[in-house]
Amino acid sequence: MAQKKQRRFIMRSVILSVLAIAIIYVVYANFTKDERGKLKVGDQAPDFVLTDVEGNKHRLSDYRGKGVFLNFWGTWCKPCEKEMPYMNNQYKVFRDQGVEILAVNVGESDFAVNKFINKHDLVFPVLIDKKKDVLQTYGIVPLPTTVMIDPNGKVTHISKGELTEKNIEALMKSVMP
């Protein structure tokens, strides 16, 4: 009888220990989930391939040697719309100085994006992230968010929210080769 009680006590202790370890792990995972997988300044920018509105494929790694102004946006986003003309102006100045703009539209139809491009006479490449894969890889929240990438492919700055024309100019200067 005593041996049976001892085995039961050991079994209960093992089960209780496993449960305690599981609870500790879940609590730890919840508190650190925001930091895991989140893009940070100094990280190598994850490579991707997206198609622009004209059907051309753009691979981020093909822009090595140039600075990249990587902007995530949506046509419905008023701050996004407000900064687009500024981006367009600065692109015209910096494209010959080795800085590219890649504007990544998040999950919208080609029709809506083309209408927006025509309305604002955008001249830089507009890429479509229909499935939001790149958005998720980069951990982008909110829109607009801009990621600055130096000529070596490293993230130098992450800006969340609307940018002024002076901000855009300074950011583009910061990644010039």
PDB file of C-alpha atoms in Angstrom:
ATOM      1  CA  MET A   1       0.000   0.000   0.000  1.00  0.00           C
ATOM      2  CA  ALA A   2       2.780   2.466   0.877  1.00  0.00           C
ATOM      3  CA  GLN A   3       4.566   1.639  -2.374  1.00  0.00           C
ATOM      4  CA  LYS A   4       1.412   2.422  -4.360  1.00  0.00           C
ATOM      5  CA  LYS A   5       1.065   5.805  -2.635  1.00  0.00           C
ATOM      6  CA  GLN A   6       4.701   6.592  -3.348  1.00  0.00           C
ATOM      7  CA  ARG A   7       4.307   5.769  -7.077  1.00  0.00           C
ATOM      8  CA  ARG A   8       1.167   7.917  -7.232  1.00  0.00           C
ATOM      9  CA  PHE A   9       3.009  10.781  -5.519  1.00  0.00           C
ATOM     10  CA  ILE A  10       5.924  10.524  -8.000  1.00  0.00           C
ATOM     11  CA  MET A  11       3.555  10.411 -10.975  1.00  0.00           C
ATOM     12  CA  ARG A  12       1.618  13.448  -9.716  1.00  0.00           C
ATOM     13  CA  SER A  13       4.885  15.314  -9.122  1.00  0.00           C
ATOM     14  CA  VAL A  14       6.070  14.579 -12.669  1.00  0.00           C
ATOM     15  CA  ILE A  15       2.747  15.726 -14.166  1.00  0.00           C
ATOM     16  CA  LEU A  16       2.767  18.872 -12.011  1.00  0.00           C
ATOM     17  CA  SER A  17       6.367  19.631 -13.062  1.00  0.00           C
ATOM     18  CA  VAL A  18       5.534  19.218 -16.758  1.00  0.00           C
ATOM     19  CA  LEU A  19       2.522  21.527 -16.374  1.00  0.00           C
ATOM     20  CA  ALA A  20       4.612  24.133 -14.542  1.00  0.00           C
ATOM     21  CA  ILE A  21       7.262  24.064 -17.288  1.00  0.00           C
ATOM     22  CA  ALA A  22       4.559  24.411 -19.962  1.00  0.00           C
ATOM     23  CA  ILE A  23       2.993  27.401 -18.187  1.00  0.00           C
ATOM     24  CA  ILE A  24       6.387  29.094 -17.775  1.00  0.00           C
ATOM     25  CA  TYR A  25       7.127  28.566 -21.478  1.00  0.00           C
ATOM     26  CA  VAL A  26       3.760  30.015 -22.582  1.00  0.00           C
ATOM     27  CA  VAL A  27       4.221  33.090 -20.392  1.00  0.00           C
ATOM     28  CA  TYR A  28       7.779  33.601 -21.699  1.00  0.00           C
ATOM     29  CA  ALA A  29       6.682  33.137 -25.334  1.00  0.00           C
ATOM     30  CA  ASN A  30       3.870  35.684 -24.934  1.00  0.00           C
ATOM     31  CA  PHE A  31       6.110  38.323 -23.374  1.00  0.00           C
ATOM     32  CA  THR A  32       8.831  37.973 -26.019  1.00  0.00           C
ATOM     33  CA  LYS A  33       6.695  37.456 -29.149  1.00  0.00           C
ATOM     34  CA  ASP A  34       6.899  41.124 -30.186  1.00  0.00           C
ATOM     35  CA  GLU A  35      10.686  41.039 -30.240  1.00  0.00           C
ATOM     36  CA  ARG A  36      11.068  37.773 -32.151  1.00  0.00           C
ATOM     37  CA  GLY A  37      10.937  38.124 -35.899  1.00  0.00           C
ATOM     38  CA  LYS A  38      10.739  41.906 -35.729  1.00  0.00           C
ATOM     39  CA  LEU A  39      12.996  43.781 -38.140  1.00  0.00           C
ATOM     40  CA  LYS A  40      15.447  46.085 -36.384  1.00  0.00           C
ATOM     41  CA  VAL A  41      17.948  48.724 -37.423  1.00  0.00           C
ATOM     42  CA  GLY A  42      21.232  46.947 -38.199  1.00  0.00           C
ATOM     43  CA  ASP A  43      19.541  43.793 -39.515  1.00  0.00           C
ATOM     44  CA  GLN A  44      20.114  42.544 -43.035  1.00  0.00           C
ATOM     45  CA  ALA A  45      16.965  43.432 -45.018  1.00  0.00           C
ATOM     46  CA  PRO A  46      15.122  40.207 -45.936  1.00  0.00           C
ATOM     47  CA  ASP A  47      15.215  39.592 -49.672  1.00  0.00           C
ATOM     48  CA  PHE A  48      11.955  39.372 -51.611  1.00  0.00           C
ATOM     49  CA  VAL A  49      10.628  39.311 -55.148  1.00  0.00           C
ATOM     50  CA  LEU A  50       7.510  41.317 -56.017  1.00  0.00           C
ATOM     51  CA  THR A  51       5.944  42.312 -59.317  1.00  0.00           C
ATOM     52  CA  ASP A  52       5.224  45.930 -60.190  1.00  0.00           C
ATOM     53  CA  VAL A  53       2.057  47.184 -61.854  1.00  0.00           C
ATOM     54  CA  GLU A  54       3.643  46.769 -65.293  1.00  0.00           C
ATOM     55  CA  GLY A  55       4.444  43.096 -64.680  1.00  0.00           C
ATOM     56  CA  ASN A  56       8.194  43.531 -64.028  1.00  0.00           C
ATOM     57  CA  LYS A  57       9.752  41.510 -61.218  1.00  0.00           C
ATOM     58  CA  HIS A  58      11.818  43.342 -58.599  1.00  0.00           C
ATOM     59  CA  ARG A  59      14.198  41.472 -56.287  1.00  0.00           C
ATOM     60  CA  LEU A  60      15.475  43.552 -53.379  1.00  0.00           C
ATOM     61  CA  SER A  61      18.962  42.026 -53.659  1.00  0.00           C
ATOM     62  CA  ASP A  62      19.189  43.338 -57.254  1.00  0.00           C
ATOM     63  CA  TYR A  63      19.398  46.825 -55.733  1.00  0.00           C
ATOM     64  CA  ARG A  64      22.630  46.092 -53.845  1.00  0.00           C
ATOM     65  CA  GLY A  65      25.044  48.973 -54.306  1.00  0.00           C
ATOM     66  CA  LYS A  66      22.161  51.460 -54.144  1.00  0.00           C
ATOM     67  CA  GLY A  67      20.284  52.955 -51.237  1.00  0.00           C
ATOM     68  CA  VAL A  68      16.650  51.836 -51.027  1.00  0.00           C
ATOM     69  CA  PHE A  69      13.683  53.772 -49.665  1.00  0.00           C
ATOM     70  CA  LEU A  70      11.247  50.884 -49.044  1.00  0.00           C
ATOM     71  CA  ASN A  71       7.768  52.264 -48.372  1.00  0.00           C
ATOM     72  CA  PHE A  72       4.734  50.172 -47.363  1.00  0.00           C
ATOM     73  CA  TRP A  73       1.397  51.836 -48.152  1.00  0.00           C
ATOM     74  CA  GLY A  74      -2.262  51.514 -49.153  1.00  0.00           C
ATOM     75  CA  THR A  75      -4.528  53.562 -51.433  1.00  0.00           C
ATOM     76  CA  TRP A  76      -7.088  53.983 -48.619  1.00  0.00           C
ATOM     77  CA  CYS A  77      -4.420  55.393 -46.244  1.00  0.00           C
ATOM     78  CA  LYS A  78      -4.618  59.214 -46.095  1.00  0.00           C
ATOM     79  CA  PRO A  79      -1.111  59.712 -44.606  1.00  0.00           C
ATOM     80  CA  CYS A  80       0.233  57.416 -47.369  1.00  0.00           C
ATOM     81  CA  GLU A  81      -1.491  59.525 -49.995  1.00  0.00           C
ATOM     82  CA  LYS A  82      -0.164  62.724 -48.478  1.00  0.00           C
ATOM     83  CA  GLU A  83       3.494  61.615 -48.596  1.00  0.00           C
ATOM     84  CA  MET A  84       3.394  60.166 -52.146  1.00  0.00           C
ATOM     85  CA  PRO A  85       3.938  63.509 -53.964  1.00  0.00           C
ATOM     86  CA  TYR A  86       6.918  64.209 -51.669  1.00  0.00           C
ATOM     87  CA  MET A  87       8.353  60.791 -52.444  1.00  0.00           C
ATOM     88  CA  ASN A  88       7.817  61.418 -56.164  1.00  0.00           C
ATOM     89  CA  ASN A  89       9.645  64.783 -55.991  1.00  0.00           C
ATOM     90  CA  GLN A  90      12.596  63.352 -54.085  1.00  0.00           C
ATOM     91  CA  TYR A  91      12.818  60.287 -56.338  1.00  0.00           C
ATOM     92  CA  LYS A  92      13.339  62.577 -59.313  1.00  0.00           C
ATOM     93  CA  VAL A  93      16.264  64.183 -57.451  1.00  0.00           C
ATOM     94  CA  PHE A  94      17.906  61.069 -55.966  1.00  0.00           C
ATOM     95  CA  ARG A  95      17.421  58.307 -58.566  1.00  0.00           C
ATOM     96  CA  ASP A  96      20.488  59.543 -60.478  1.00  0.00           C
ATOM     97  CA  GLN A  97      22.441  59.607 -57.211  1.00  0.00           C
ATOM     98  CA  GLY A  98      21.999  55.906 -56.478  1.00  0.00           C
ATOM     99  CA  VAL A  99      18.858  55.919 -54.314  1.00  0.00           C
ATOM    100  CA  GLU A 100      15.761  53.954 -55.371  1.00  0.00           C
ATOM    101  CA  ILE A 101      12.205  54.020 -54.081  1.00  0.00           C
ATOM    102  CA  LEU A 102      10.285  50.769 -53.915  1.00  0.00           C
ATOM    103  CA  ALA A 103       6.704  51.487 -52.877  1.00  0.00           C
ATOM    104  CA  VAL A 104       5.025  48.273 -51.723  1.00  0.00           C
ATOM    105  CA  ASN A 105       1.251  48.361 -51.916  1.00  0.00           C
ATOM    106  CA  VAL A 106      -0.294  45.981 -49.431  1.00  0.00           C
ATOM    107  CA  GLY A 107      -3.035  43.618 -50.604  1.00  0.00           C
ATOM    108  CA  GLU A 108      -4.993  45.764 -53.049  1.00  0.00           C
ATOM    109  CA  SER A 109      -6.248  45.200 -56.582  1.00  0.00           C
ATOM    110  CA  ASP A 110      -4.237  46.227 -59.629  1.00  0.00           C
ATOM    111  CA  PHE A 111      -7.144  48.478 -60.651  1.00  0.00           C
ATOM    112  CA  ALA A 112      -7.107  50.465 -57.379  1.00  0.00           C
ATOM    113  CA  VAL A 113      -3.304  50.784 -57.424  1.00  0.00           C
ATOM    114  CA  ASN A 114      -3.171  51.861 -61.087  1.00  0.00           C
ATOM    115  CA  LYS A 115      -5.883  54.447 -60.485  1.00  0.00           C
ATOM    116  CA  PHE A 116      -3.869  55.836 -57.552  1.00  0.00           C
ATOM    117  CA  ILE A 117      -0.608  55.888 -59.564  1.00  0.00           C
ATOM    118  CA  ASN A 118      -2.285  57.755 -62.432  1.00  0.00           C
ATOM    119  CA  LYS A 119      -3.967  60.232 -60.088  1.00  0.00           C
ATOM    120  CA  HIS A 120      -0.595  61.158 -58.528  1.00  0.00           C
ATOM    121  CA  ASP A 121       1.619  60.708 -61.648  1.00  0.00           C
ATOM    122  CA  LEU A 122       4.016  58.443 -59.726  1.00  0.00           C
ATOM    123  CA  VAL A 123       7.274  57.673 -61.534  1.00  0.00           C
ATOM    124  CA  PHE A 124       8.927  55.250 -59.073  1.00  0.00           C
ATOM    125  CA  PRO A 125       8.326  51.481 -59.050  1.00  0.00           C
ATOM    126  CA  VAL A 126       5.106  50.457 -57.297  1.00  0.00           C
ATOM    127  CA  LEU A 127       5.162  46.812 -56.240  1.00  0.00           C
ATOM    128  CA  ILE A 128       2.145  44.737 -55.258  1.00  0.00           C
ATOM    129  CA  ASP A 129       2.234  42.531 -52.145  1.00  0.00           C
ATOM    130  CA  LYS A 130      -1.161  40.837 -52.736  1.00  0.00           C
ATOM    131  CA  LYS A 131      -0.751  38.129 -50.085  1.00  0.00           C
ATOM    132  CA  LYS A 132       0.970  40.488 -47.602  1.00  0.00           C
ATOM    133  CA  ASP A 133       3.967  38.110 -47.392  1.00  0.00           C
ATOM    134  CA  VAL A 134       6.569  40.893 -47.443  1.00  0.00           C
ATOM    135  CA  LEU A 135       4.523  42.970 -45.007  1.00  0.00           C
ATOM    136  CA  GLN A 136       4.539  40.051 -42.557  1.00  0.00           C
ATOM    137  CA  THR A 137       8.211  39.206 -43.136  1.00  0.00           C
ATOM    138  CA  TYR A 138       9.161  42.783 -42.305  1.00  0.00           C
ATOM    139  CA  GLY A 139       6.680  42.961 -39.401  1.00  0.00           C
ATOM    140  CA  ILE A 140       5.146  46.184 -40.713  1.00  0.00           C
ATOM    141  CA  VAL A 141       2.550  47.956 -38.587  1.00  0.00           C
ATOM    142  CA  PRO A 142       1.118  50.607 -39.204  1.00  0.00           C
ATOM    143  CA  LEU A 143       0.869  52.021 -42.717  1.00  0.00           C
ATOM    144  CA  PRO A 144       2.705  53.951 -43.926  1.00  0.00           C
ATOM    145  CA  THR A 145       6.020  52.556 -42.745  1.00  0.00           C
ATOM    146  CA  THR A 146       9.316  53.259 -44.471  1.00  0.00           C
ATOM    147  CA  VAL A 147      12.425  51.094 -44.156  1.00  0.00           C
ATOM    148  CA  MET A 148      15.736  52.615 -45.234  1.00  0.00           C
ATOM    149  CA  ILE A 149      18.274  50.148 -46.604  1.00  0.00           C
ATOM    150  CA  ASP A 150      21.908  51.050 -47.263  1.00  0.00           C
ATOM    151  CA  PRO A 151      23.879  49.933 -50.353  1.00  0.00           C
ATOM    152  CA  ASN A 152      25.071  46.826 -48.428  1.00  0.00           C
ATOM    153  CA  GLY A 153      21.509  45.673 -47.703  1.00  0.00           C
ATOM    154  CA  LYS A 154      21.439  46.690 -44.020  1.00  0.00           C
ATOM    155  CA  VAL A 155      18.446  48.405 -42.424  1.00  0.00           C
ATOM    156  CA  THR A 156      19.538  51.876 -41.295  1.00  0.00           C
ATOM    157  CA  HIS A 157      16.232  53.417 -40.248  1.00  0.00           C
ATOM    158  CA  ILE A 158      12.566  52.459 -39.771  1.00  0.00           C
ATOM    159  CA  SER A 159      10.009  55.246 -39.852  1.00  0.00           C
ATOM    160  CA  LYS A 160       6.396  54.605 -38.861  1.00  0.00           C
ATOM    161  CA  GLY A 161       3.774  57.068 -39.987  1.00  0.00           C
ATOM    162  CA  GLU A 162       3.635  59.958 -42.417  1.00  0.00           C
ATOM    163  CA  LEU A 163       6.834  61.653 -43.577  1.00  0.00           C
ATOM    164  CA  THR A 164       7.335  65.267 -44.627  1.00  0.00           C
ATOM    165  CA  GLU A 165       9.267  66.148 -47.751  1.00  0.00           C
ATOM    166  CA  LYS A 166      12.227  67.270 -45.595  1.00  0.00           C
ATOM    167  CA  ASN A 167      12.175  63.886 -43.773  1.00  0.00           C
ATOM    168  CA  ILE A 168      12.171  62.032 -47.084  1.00  0.00           C
ATOM    169  CA  GLU A 169      15.044  64.119 -48.428  1.00  0.00           C
ATOM    170  CA  ALA A 170      17.127  63.515 -45.280  1.00  0.00           C
ATOM    171  CA  LEU A 171      16.399  59.781 -45.311  1.00  0.00           C
ATOM    172  CA  MET A 172      17.366  59.469 -48.970  1.00  0.00           C
ATOM    173  CA  LYS A 173      20.619  61.368 -48.344  1.00  0.00           C
ATOM    174  CA  SER A 174      21.369  58.998 -45.466  1.00  0.00           C
ATOM    175  CA  VAL A 175      21.525  55.937 -47.769  1.00  0.00           C
ATOM    176  CA  MET A 176      23.267  57.481 -50.776  1.00  0.00           C
ATOM    177  CA  PRO A 177      26.177  55.313 -51.920  1.00  0.00           C
TER     178      PRO A 177
END
